[in-house]
Coordinates of C-alpha atoms and ligand atoms in Angstrom, one line a residue:
Chain A
X15 CA 99.3 70.1 101.9
X16 CA 102.6 68.5 101.6
X17 CA 101.2 65.8 103.9
X18 CA 100.8 63.7 101.2
X19 CA 103.9 63.9 100.1
X20 CA 106.9 61.5 101.5
X21 CA 111.0 62.2 102.0
X22 CA 112.3 61.6 98.9
X23 CA 109.4 62.7 96.6
X24 CA 109.2 65.2 94.3
X25 CA 108.5 68.6 96.0
X26 CA 109.2 70.8 92.7
X27 CA 109.6 70.1 89.3
X28 CA 110.7 72.8 87.1
X29 CA 111.0 71.8 83.6
X30 CA 112.5 74.4 80.7
X31 CA 112.5 77.0 82.7
X32 CA 114.1 79.7 80.9
X33 CA 114.6 83.6 82.0
X34 CA 115.2 86.8 79.9
X35 CA 116.1 90.5 80.8
X36 CA 116.2 92.3 77.8
X37 CA 118.4 90.2 76.0
X38 CA 120.2 89.4 78.6
X39 CA 119.2 85.7 78.6
X40 CA 120.0 84.6 82.3
X41 CA 118.3 81.1 82.9
X42 CA 118.6 79.4 79.8
X43 CA 116.8 76.0 79.6
X44 CA 117.1 74.4 83.1
X45 CA 115.5 71.3 84.7
X46 CA 115.9 69.8 87.9
X47 CA 113.8 68.5 90.6
X48 CA 113.7 69.4 94.4
X49 CA 113.0 66.6 96.7
X50 CA 111.4 66.2 100.0
X51 CA 114.2 66.9 102.1
X52 CA 116.9 68.1 99.5
X53 CA 118.9 70.5 101.3
X54 CA 120.3 71.9 97.9
X55 CA 123.1 74.3 98.0
X56 CA 122.9 76.4 95.0
X57 CA 127.2 77.8 94.1
X58 CA 128.5 80.2 90.5
X59 CA 130.6 83.3 90.2
X60 CA 128.4 86.1 90.7
X61 CA 126.2 87.2 88.4
X62 CA 125.2 83.5 86.3
X63 CA 121.9 83.6 87.7
X64 CA 121.8 82.1 91.2
X65 CA 119.9 85.0 92.2
X66 CA 117.3 84.7 89.6
X67 CA 116.9 80.9 89.5
X68 CA 115.9 80.7 93.0
X69 CA 113.7 83.4 92.8
X70 CA 112.1 82.0 90.2
X71 CA 110.9 79.4 92.3
X72 CA 108.0 81.3 94.0
X73 CA 107.8 84.0 91.3
X74 CA 109.4 86.5 92.3
X75 CA 110.7 86.5 88.6
X76 CA 108.7 86.0 86.4
X77 CA 109.9 83.5 84.0
X78 CA 110.5 84.0 80.2
X79 CA 109.5 79.8 79.4
X80 CA 109.5 76.8 81.0
X81 CA 107.4 75.5 84.0
X82 CA 107.5 75.2 87.4
X83 CA 105.6 72.4 89.5
X84 CA 105.0 72.8 93.4
X85 CA 103.3 70.4 94.8
X86 CA 102.2 68.9 91.0
X87 CA 100.4 72.4 90.4
X88 CA 101.9 74.2 87.6
X89 CA 102.5 77.5 89.0
X90 CA 103.3 79.2 86.2
X91 CA 100.1 78.8 84.9
X92 CA 97.5 81.2 84.6
X93 CA 94.9 81.1 87.4
X94 CA 96.7 80.0 89.5
X95 CA 96.6 81.9 93.2
X96 CA 100.3 82.3 93.4
X97 CA 100.0 83.9 97.2
X98 CA 99.0 80.3 98.0
X99 CA 101.4 78.8 97.4
X100 CA 103.8 81.5 98.2
X101 CA 102.5 80.6 102.1
X102 CA 104.1 76.7 101.5
X103 CA 107.7 78.4 100.5
X104 CA 109.4 80.7 102.7
X105 CA 112.2 83.1 101.0
X106 CA 115.3 84.3 103.5
X107 CA 117.3 87.3 101.9
X108 CA 120.9 88.3 101.6
X109 CA 119.5 91.8 103.1
X110 CA 116.9 90.3 105.7
X111 CA 114.3 92.6 105.0
X112 CA 112.8 92.3 107.6
X113 CA 109.4 94.9 107.9
X114 CA 110.9 98.4 110.3
X115 CA 107.9 99.6 111.3
X116 CA 107.1 96.8 113.9
X117 CA 108.3 94.7 116.0
X118 CA 109.9 91.5 115.9
X119 CA 107.2 89.5 117.9
X120 CA 104.4 91.7 115.1
X121 CA 107.3 91.0 112.0
X122 CA 106.4 87.2 112.8
X123 CA 103.3 87.2 114.0
X124 CA 102.3 89.2 111.0
X125 CA 101.2 87.1 108.2
X126 CA 99.6 84.3 109.6
X127 CA 97.4 86.3 111.3
X128 CA 96.6 88.5 108.2
X129 CA 95.7 85.3 106.5
X130 CA 93.7 83.6 108.8
X131 CA 96.3 80.2 109.8
X132 CA 96.3 81.8 113.4
X133 CA 94.3 83.5 115.4
X134 CA 96.5 86.6 117.7
X135 CA 96.8 83.9 120.3
X136 CA 97.6 81.1 118.9
X137 CA 100.6 83.6 116.2
X138 CA 102.0 85.0 119.3
X139 CA 102.4 81.3 121.4
X140 CA 104.2 80.7 118.1
X141 CA 106.8 83.3 117.6
X142 CA 108.1 83.3 120.9
X143 CA 108.6 79.4 120.1
X144 CA 110.5 80.5 117.1
X145 CA 112.3 83.0 118.6
X146 CA 113.2 80.8 121.4
X147 CA 115.1 78.4 118.6
X148 CA 116.8 81.2 117.2
X149 CA 117.7 82.3 120.9
X150 CA 116.0 86.1 120.8
X151 CA 113.0 85.6 122.9
X152 CA 114.4 88.1 124.4
X153 CA 114.6 90.7 121.3
X154 CA 110.4 89.8 121.0
X155 CA 109.3 93.6 121.9
X156 CA 112.2 95.2 119.5
X157 CA 112.2 96.8 116.2
X158 CA 114.3 95.4 114.1
X159 CA 116.9 98.9 113.9
X160 CA 117.8 97.6 116.9
X161 CA 119.2 94.7 116.0
X162 CA 122.7 93.4 114.7
X163 CA 122.8 91.6 111.0
X164 CA 122.6 88.4 112.2
X165 CA 119.6 88.8 114.4
X166 CA 118.2 90.4 112.0
X167 CA 118.4 86.8 110.2
X168 CA 117.4 84.6 112.6
X169 CA 114.5 86.1 113.2
X170 CA 113.7 86.2 109.0
X171 CA 114.0 82.7 109.3
X172 CA 111.9 82.7 111.8
X173 CA 109.2 85.2 110.4
X174 CA 109.9 82.2 107.4
X175 CA 109.1 78.9 109.8
X176 CA 106.0 81.4 111.1
X177 CA 104.1 79.7 108.3
X178 CA 105.5 76.4 108.3
X179 CA 106.3 76.5 105.2
X180 CA 107.1 72.9 103.0
X181 CA 110.7 74.0 101.5
X182 CA 112.6 76.9 102.2
X183 CA 115.2 79.7 99.8
X184 CA 117.6 81.2 101.0
X185 CA 119.4 83.8 99.0
X186 CA 122.8 84.4 99.9
X187 CA 121.6 84.7 103.6
X188 CA 125.0 85.4 105.2
X189 CA 126.7 88.1 102.4
X190 CA 125.8 90.6 104.1
X191 CA 127.1 89.4 107.7
X192 CA 130.1 90.7 109.6
X193 CA 132.1 87.2 109.7
X194 CA 131.5 87.0 113.7
X195 CA 127.7 86.5 112.4
X196 CA 127.7 84.2 110.0
X197 CA 128.1 81.5 112.2
X198 CA 125.1 82.4 114.6
X199 CA 123.2 81.8 111.0
X200 CA 124.6 79.3 109.6
X201 CA 124.6 77.0 112.9
X202 CA 120.4 77.9 112.2
X203 CA 120.4 76.5 108.7
X204 CA 122.0 73.4 110.1
X205 CA 119.3 72.7 112.7
X206 CA 116.7 73.5 110.3
X207 CA 118.7 71.0 107.7
X208 CA 119.1 68.4 110.9
X209 CA 115.4 68.4 111.6
X210 CA 114.0 67.7 107.8
X211 CA 113.5 71.0 106.4
X212 CA 114.0 71.1 102.2
X213 CA 116.3 73.5 101.4
X214 CA 117.1 75.8 98.7
X215 CA 120.6 77.6 100.0
X216 CA 122.3 79.9 97.3
X217 CA 126.1 80.5 98.9
X218 CA 129.3 81.6 99.0
X219 CA 130.1 79.9 102.2
X220 CA 131.6 76.3 101.0
X221 CA 132.5 74.7 104.5
X222 CA 127.8 75.2 104.4
X223 CA 127.6 73.5 101.1
X224 CA 130.3 71.2 101.6
X225 CA 128.7 69.5 105.5
X226 CA 125.5 70.1 105.4
X227 CA 123.8 69.7 101.5
X228 CA 123.1 66.5 99.8
X229 CA 123.1 68.3 97.0
X230 CA 125.4 71.0 95.4
X231 CA 124.6 72.8 91.9
X232 CA 126.7 74.9 90.1
X233 CA 125.2 77.3 87.9
X234 CA 127.0 78.7 84.8
X235 CA 126.5 80.3 81.3
X236 CA 122.7 80.2 81.9
X237 CA 123.7 76.2 82.7
X238 CA 123.4 73.6 85.4
X239 CA 127.0 72.6 84.7
X240 CA 126.9 70.1 87.8
X241 CA 124.3 68.4 90.0
X242 CA 125.8 66.1 92.0
X243 CA 126.6 65.2 95.9
X244 CA 128.4 67.8 97.4
X245 CA 131.4 65.0 98.2
X246 CA 131.7 64.6 94.1
X247 CA 130.9 68.3 93.5
X248 CA 134.5 69.2 95.7
X249 CA 136.6 66.2 95.1
X250 CA 136.3 65.4 92.0
X251 CA 134.2 68.0 89.8
X252 CA 134.5 67.0 86.0
X253 CA 132.9 70.5 84.6
X254 CA 136.0 72.6 83.5
X255 CA 134.1 76.0 84.9
X256 CA 133.6 73.8 88.4
X257 CA 136.8 73.1 88.7
X258 CA 138.0 76.5 87.9
X259 CA 135.3 78.4 90.0
X260 CA 136.2 76.5 92.8
X261 CA 140.0 77.4 92.3
X262 CA 139.1 80.9 92.9
X263 CA 136.7 80.0 96.3
X264 CA 138.4 77.5 97.8
Chain B
X22 CA 111.2 117.6 124.9
X23 CA 108.9 120.6 125.3
X24 CA 111.9 122.5 123.8
X25 CA 109.5 123.2 120.3
X26 CA 106.8 124.4 122.7
X27 CA 108.5 126.5 123.9
X28 CA 110.1 128.0 120.8
X29 CA 106.7 128.1 118.7
X30 CA 105.5 130.2 121.5
X31 CA 108.7 131.9 121.0
X32 CA 107.8 132.5 117.2
X33 CA 104.4 133.4 117.2
X34 CA 104.8 135.9 120.0
X35 CA 107.7 138.0 118.5
X36 CA 105.5 137.2 115.3
X37 CA 102.8 139.2 116.7
X38 CA 104.7 140.9 118.8
X39 CA 106.7 142.1 115.2
X40 CA 103.4 143.0 113.5
X41 CA 101.6 144.6 116.7
X42 CA 105.3 147.6 115.7
X43 CA 105.2 147.6 112.2
X44 CA 100.7 148.1 112.6
X45 CA 101.5 150.8 114.9
X46 CA 104.6 152.5 113.5
X47 CA 102.9 152.5 110.1
X48 CA 99.8 154.0 111.5
X49 CA 101.5 156.6 113.5
X50 CA 105.0 157.6 110.6
X51 CA 102.1 159.9 108.5
X52 CA 101.1 161.3 111.2
X53 CA 104.7 162.5 112.8
X54 CA 105.4 163.4 109.0
X55 CA 102.6 165.3 108.8
X56 CA 104.0 167.2 112.4
X57 CA 100.8 166.4 115.0
X58 CA 101.4 166.3 118.0
X59 CA 102.6 163.7 120.7
X60 CA 99.3 164.3 122.7
X61 CA 97.4 163.2 119.4
X62 CA 98.8 160.3 118.5
X63 CA 97.1 157.7 120.9
X64 CA 93.2 159.0 120.1
X65 CA 94.5 158.7 116.1
X66 CA 95.6 155.3 116.4
X67 CA 93.1 153.8 118.4
X68 CA 90.2 155.6 116.6
X69 CA 91.9 153.7 113.6
X70 CA 91.6 150.7 115.3
X71 CA 87.7 151.6 116.1
X72 CA 86.8 152.2 113.0
X73 CA 88.1 149.2 111.5
X74 CA 87.5 146.3 113.7
X75 CA 85.1 147.1 116.7
X76 CA 82.4 149.7 114.9
X77 CA 79.5 147.8 113.5
X78 CA 80.7 144.5 114.9
X79 CA 83.9 144.8 111.7
X80 CA 86.0 141.6 113.3
X81 CA 83.1 139.4 112.8
X82 CA 84.5 139.8 109.0
X83 CA 87.4 138.8 109.9
X84 CA 85.9 136.4 112.4
X85 CA 84.1 134.2 110.6
X86 CA 86.0 134.4 107.4
X87 CA 88.9 132.6 109.3
X88 CA 85.9 129.8 110.1
X89 CA 85.3 129.1 106.4
X90 CA 88.7 129.6 105.5
X91 CA 89.8 126.8 108.4
X92 CA 86.3 125.1 106.7
X93 CA 87.8 124.7 103.6
X94 CA 90.9 124.0 104.0
X95 CA 90.9 121.1 106.6
X96 CA 87.8 119.5 105.0
X97 CA 89.8 119.7 101.8
X98 CA 92.8 118.2 103.1
X99 CA 90.8 115.1 104.3
X100 CA 88.5 114.6 100.7
X101 CA 92.5 115.2 99.3
X102 CA 94.5 113.1 101.1
X103 CA 92.1 110.7 100.7
X104 CA 91.8 110.7 97.0
X105 CA 95.2 111.5 97.3
X106 CA 96.3 108.0 98.5
X107 CA 93.8 106.3 95.8
X108 CA 95.5 107.9 93.1
X109 CA 99.2 107.2 94.7
X110 CA 98.2 103.3 94.9
X111 CA 96.8 102.8 92.2
X112 CA 99.9 104.3 90.5
X113 CA 101.8 102.4 92.6
X114 CA 100.0 99.1 91.6
X115 CA 100.3 99.1 88.1
X116 CA 104.2 100.6 87.9
X117 CA 104.4 97.4 90.7
X118 CA 102.7 94.4 89.0
X119 CA 101.6 96.1 85.7
X120 CA 97.6 96.0 87.1
X121 CA 94.8 98.8 86.9
X122 CA 96.2 100.1 83.6
X123 CA 92.5 101.7 82.9
X124 CA 92.3 103.4 86.3
X125 CA 96.5 103.9 86.2
X126 CA 96.0 106.3 82.9
X127 CA 92.9 108.1 83.9
X128 CA 94.8 108.8 87.5
X129 CA 97.8 110.3 85.3
X130 CA 95.3 112.1 83.5
X131 CA 93.9 113.8 86.5
X132 CA 97.3 114.2 88.1
X133 CA 98.2 116.0 85.0
X134 CA 95.5 118.2 84.6
X135 CA 95.0 119.3 88.0
X136 CA 99.1 120.4 88.3
X137 CA 98.7 121.8 84.9
X138 CA 96.5 124.7 86.0
X139 CA 96.1 127.6 88.3
X140 CA 93.8 126.4 90.5
X141 CA 92.2 129.9 90.6
X142 CA 90.9 128.8 87.2
X143 CA 89.5 125.1 88.4
X144 CA 87.6 127.0 91.4
X145 CA 85.7 129.5 88.5
X146 CA 85.5 126.5 86.6
X147 CA 83.5 124.2 89.1
X148 CA 81.2 127.2 90.5
X149 CA 80.9 129.0 86.8
X150 CA 81.2 126.1 84.4
X151 CA 80.1 122.3 86.3
X152 CA 77.8 124.2 88.9
X153 CA 76.8 127.1 86.9
X154 CA 73.0 126.0 86.4
X155 CA 72.9 124.5 89.8
X156 CA 72.4 126.5 93.1
X157 CA 75.2 125.3 95.7
X158 CA 76.2 126.1 98.1
X159 CA 79.8 128.0 97.6
X160 CA 81.7 126.5 100.4
X161 CA 81.1 123.7 98.9
X162 CA 82.1 124.2 96.1
X163 CA 85.4 125.8 97.1
X164 CA 85.9 122.6 99.5
X165 CA 85.3 120.3 96.1
X166 CA 87.5 122.5 94.5
X167 CA 90.4 122.5 96.7
X168 CA 89.6 119.2 97.8
X169 CA 90.6 117.8 94.3
X170 CA 93.5 120.3 94.2
X171 CA 95.0 119.2 96.9
X172 CA 94.5 115.4 96.3
X173 CA 97.0 115.3 92.7
X174 CA 99.4 117.0 95.4
X175 CA 99.6 114.5 97.8
X176 CA 99.3 111.7 95.5
X177 CA 102.6 112.7 93.8
X178 CA 104.1 112.8 97.4
X179 CA 102.1 109.7 98.3
X180 CA 103.9 108.0 95.4
X181 CA 107.3 109.0 96.0
X182 CA 106.7 107.9 99.7
X183 CA 106.2 104.7 98.4
X184 CA 108.8 104.1 95.9
X185 CA 111.2 105.2 98.3
X186 CA 110.3 102.3 100.8
X187 CA 113.0 99.8 99.6
X188 CA 111.5 97.3 97.4
X189 CA 113.0 94.1 100.1
X190 CA 109.8 95.1 101.9
X191 CA 107.6 94.2 98.8
X192 CA 108.8 91.3 98.6
X193 CA 109.2 90.3 102.2
X194 CA 105.7 90.5 101.7
X195 CA 105.1 88.9 98.9
X196 CA 107.0 85.7 99.9
X197 CA 105.0 85.5 102.7
X198 CA 101.6 85.0 100.5
X199 CA 100.2 88.1 101.4
X200 CA 98.7 89.7 98.7
X201 CA 99.2 93.9 97.7
X202 CA 96.6 95.0 99.6
X203 CA 97.8 94.0 103.1
X204 CA 101.5 94.7 102.3
X205 CA 100.5 98.1 101.3
X206 CA 98.6 98.6 104.7
X207 CA 100.3 97.2 107.0
X208 CA 104.0 97.6 105.6
X209 CA 104.7 100.2 103.2
X210 CA 101.8 102.9 104.3
X211 CA 103.2 103.1 107.9
X212 CA 106.8 103.6 106.5
X213 CA 106.0 105.3 103.7
X214 CA 103.3 107.8 105.7
X215 CA 106.3 108.7 108.4
X216 CA 108.1 110.1 105.8
X217 CA 106.4 112.0 103.7
X218 CA 105.1 113.8 106.9
X219 CA 106.6 116.9 106.0
X220 CA 105.5 117.2 102.9
X221 CA 101.9 116.7 104.1
X222 CA 102.2 119.4 106.6
X223 CA 103.6 121.2 103.8
X224 CA 100.7 120.8 100.9
X225 CA 98.4 121.6 104.2
X226 CA 99.7 124.8 105.1
X227 CA 100.1 125.6 101.1
X228 CA 96.1 124.7 100.9
X229 CA 95.7 127.7 103.7
X230 CA 97.2 130.3 102.1
X231 CA 95.6 128.7 98.7
X232 CA 92.0 129.0 99.6
X233 CA 92.4 133.3 99.9
X234 CA 91.5 132.9 96.2
X235 CA 87.9 131.7 97.0
X236 CA 86.3 135.4 97.2
X237 CA 86.3 134.6 93.5
X238 CA 83.5 133.2 93.5
X239 CA 82.0 135.9 96.4
X240 CA 82.9 133.4 99.3
X241 CA 83.3 136.1 102.4
X242 CA 86.6 134.4 103.7
X243 CA 89.1 135.1 105.9
X244 CA 91.1 137.2 102.7
X245 CA 87.8 138.3 101.7
X246 CA 86.3 139.3 105.0
X247 CA 89.8 142.3 105.3
X248 CA 89.6 143.3 102.3
X249 CA 85.4 144.2 102.8
X250 CA 86.8 145.9 105.7
X251 CA 89.2 148.1 103.9
X252 CA 86.6 148.8 100.9
X253 CA 83.7 150.3 103.4
X254 CA 86.7 152.0 105.8
X255 CA 89.1 153.0 102.7
X256 CA 91.7 151.3 104.8
X257 CA 94.4 149.5 103.2
X258 CA 97.1 149.1 106.2
X259 CA 95.0 148.0 109.3
X260 CA 92.5 145.0 108.3
X261 CA 95.1 143.6 105.6
X262 CA 98.1 143.2 108.4
X263 CA 95.9 141.4 110.8
X264 CA 94.0 138.8 107.6
X265 CA 98.1 138.7 107.2
X266 CA 99.3 138.2 111.0
X267 CA 96.2 135.7 111.1
X268 CA 96.9 133.6 108.2
X269 CA 100.7 133.5 109.7
X270 CA 100.0 132.5 112.9
X271 CA 97.8 129.5 111.8
X272 CA 100.9 128.5 109.8
X273 CA 102.9 128.2 112.8
X274 CA 100.7 126.6 115.0
X275 CA 100.0 124.4 112.0
X276 CA 103.6 123.2 111.7
X277 CA 104.5 123.2 115.2
X278 CA 101.6 120.3 114.6
X279 CA 103.4 118.6 111.9
X280 CA 106.8 118.7 114.1
X281 CA 105.1 117.3 117.1
X282 CA 103.4 114.5 115.3
X283 CA 106.3 113.8 113.4
X284 CA 108.1 113.7 116.6
X285 CA 105.8 111.3 118.4
X286 CA 105.9 108.2 115.4
X287 CA 110.1 108.6 115.4
X288 CA 109.9 108.1 118.6
X289 CA 107.1 105.1 118.6
X290 CA 109.9 103.1 116.4
X291 CA 112.4 103.3 118.5
Ligands
ATP309 N1 115.7 92.8 87.8 C1 117.2 92.6 86.7 N2 116.7 93.4 85.5 C2 117.8 93.7 85.0 N3 118.4 92.0 84.8 C3 118.9 91.9 86.0 C4 117.9 91.8 86.6 N4 117.8 90.7 87.7 C5 119.4 90.3 87.6 N5 119.7 90.7 86.5 C6 120.8 90.1 85.6 O1 121.3 89.1 85.1 C7 121.6 88.1 86.0 C8 121.9 86.8 86.9 O2 122.0 87.8 87.5 P1 122.0 87.3 89.5 O3 121.5 88.1 90.6 O4 120.8 85.9 89.2 O5 122.4 86.7 89.6 P2 124.2 85.7 91.0 O6 124.5 84.8 90.3 O7 122.6 86.0 91.8 O8 124.7 86.7 90.7 P3 125.5 87.4 92.8 O9 126.2 85.9 93.0 O10 126.3 88.5 92.8 O11 124.0 87.2 93.8 C9 123.0 89.3 86.1 O12 123.2 89.9 84.3 C10 122.3 90.6 86.5 O13 122.3 92.0 85.6
MG310 MG1 122.7 87.1 93.9

């Protein structure tokens, strides 16, 4: 699917995206593009709509206005099979959301096997490879309840990767972790970025945003207030609100 | 490990002994009150046991009645579970995705009606109204009535079980491209089932006891069997206590079975 999209070409285009919950307008006419190879960090004050924004990209939140194009297809149109689109968009949640009723290995194998992308044997091999990459091969047969937060999140990343997505969405992947476990998860994300994975990361880890991402987006008041390379955003913030925000977190 | 086994065995024995004790005492007490001699005691109770359970093979009313009671309970529970899960899934599919609106209304209506009327009336309506002009096996009527009734209660239990599963499980499944049915079957229902197993066990026990109204459509279940013995021997105490004891023992066995299953499911997780 994505083979015809080259690095630097548009993977996701957001056009005039709006989302309100009742009277609460959370996203106000947002337009932006995500290009293949981008590693975008999304920052902003709590409640500004970062989660709503990233969850709109795979339609976990139904936009109330505008369009989202994924590899050229407007996924907000009726009749689009959103499940097929989601196979190509990995997502990692703040609360991990591993399937509690199955082992680590089964967590990773489930979707590729049920969606008939791999045979059971292929999925098994792939799961073990991925667990190797995230350093958890020895936990393959454990249940999620037996893992630490950092381990759970690494498994969650492996589970998403098993679908071989074209882009990975992370919604505060380290916010639920004890401080000493943040590093192990960020390192894996760094590796992914180095390998060229397209990523959108909502994060409070300003260090990660600064060092790893290729673009930083600052959301406030329902709008993207700043969208630039991290050096610019962090060292020369033009926007008043961004300056205030950075003062409060740095 | 085997603790529950010992415990339930102990419990059954205690229950049986208590039952036997009360039966004997009360069989004997009027006799004592009347000032009978000790020597008359034994033949009296033996005679009564003989009259109620042995003479004319009267024990068969209890054994055959028990067979019918168990058959109705088991098949009704299977039907109730199948339909109950279906109803619950319809309602959850509607609550989560807004899909199947018409089916959802039907499901809600069904649950409201069944839970809003006595099971006895439902049984009578099914027998005397719906199947009035058809010559249908009473067992089948009872199975249908209790199955349909149970479905409404099971569905609410299952629904609350599904709702108790964190929505993040659903969202993770969705984000991987899995559809609602796959998420349900592989992720949500297995977890929900484990949580609601005690409640389902209670439903089974309640159902077993509810079937005791089957006599109202002339079905010779366990209760009716005991009551029939009473009507021919003119003795209420022994046959009714015997019936009560049989229910009690089965309920205790069922509870033990459910808690065993619960433990096994819990162990699978670790
Ligand atoms: N399902 C929902 N129903 C109603 N309001 C919602 C819902 N989800 C989010 N909101 C509201 O939308 C706004 C943005 O929420 P969102 O979770 O996107 O913020 P956020 O930037 O991710 O915050 P945080 O940094 O705390 O995670 C908030 O005011 C929130 O109350
Ligand atoms: Mg958030």
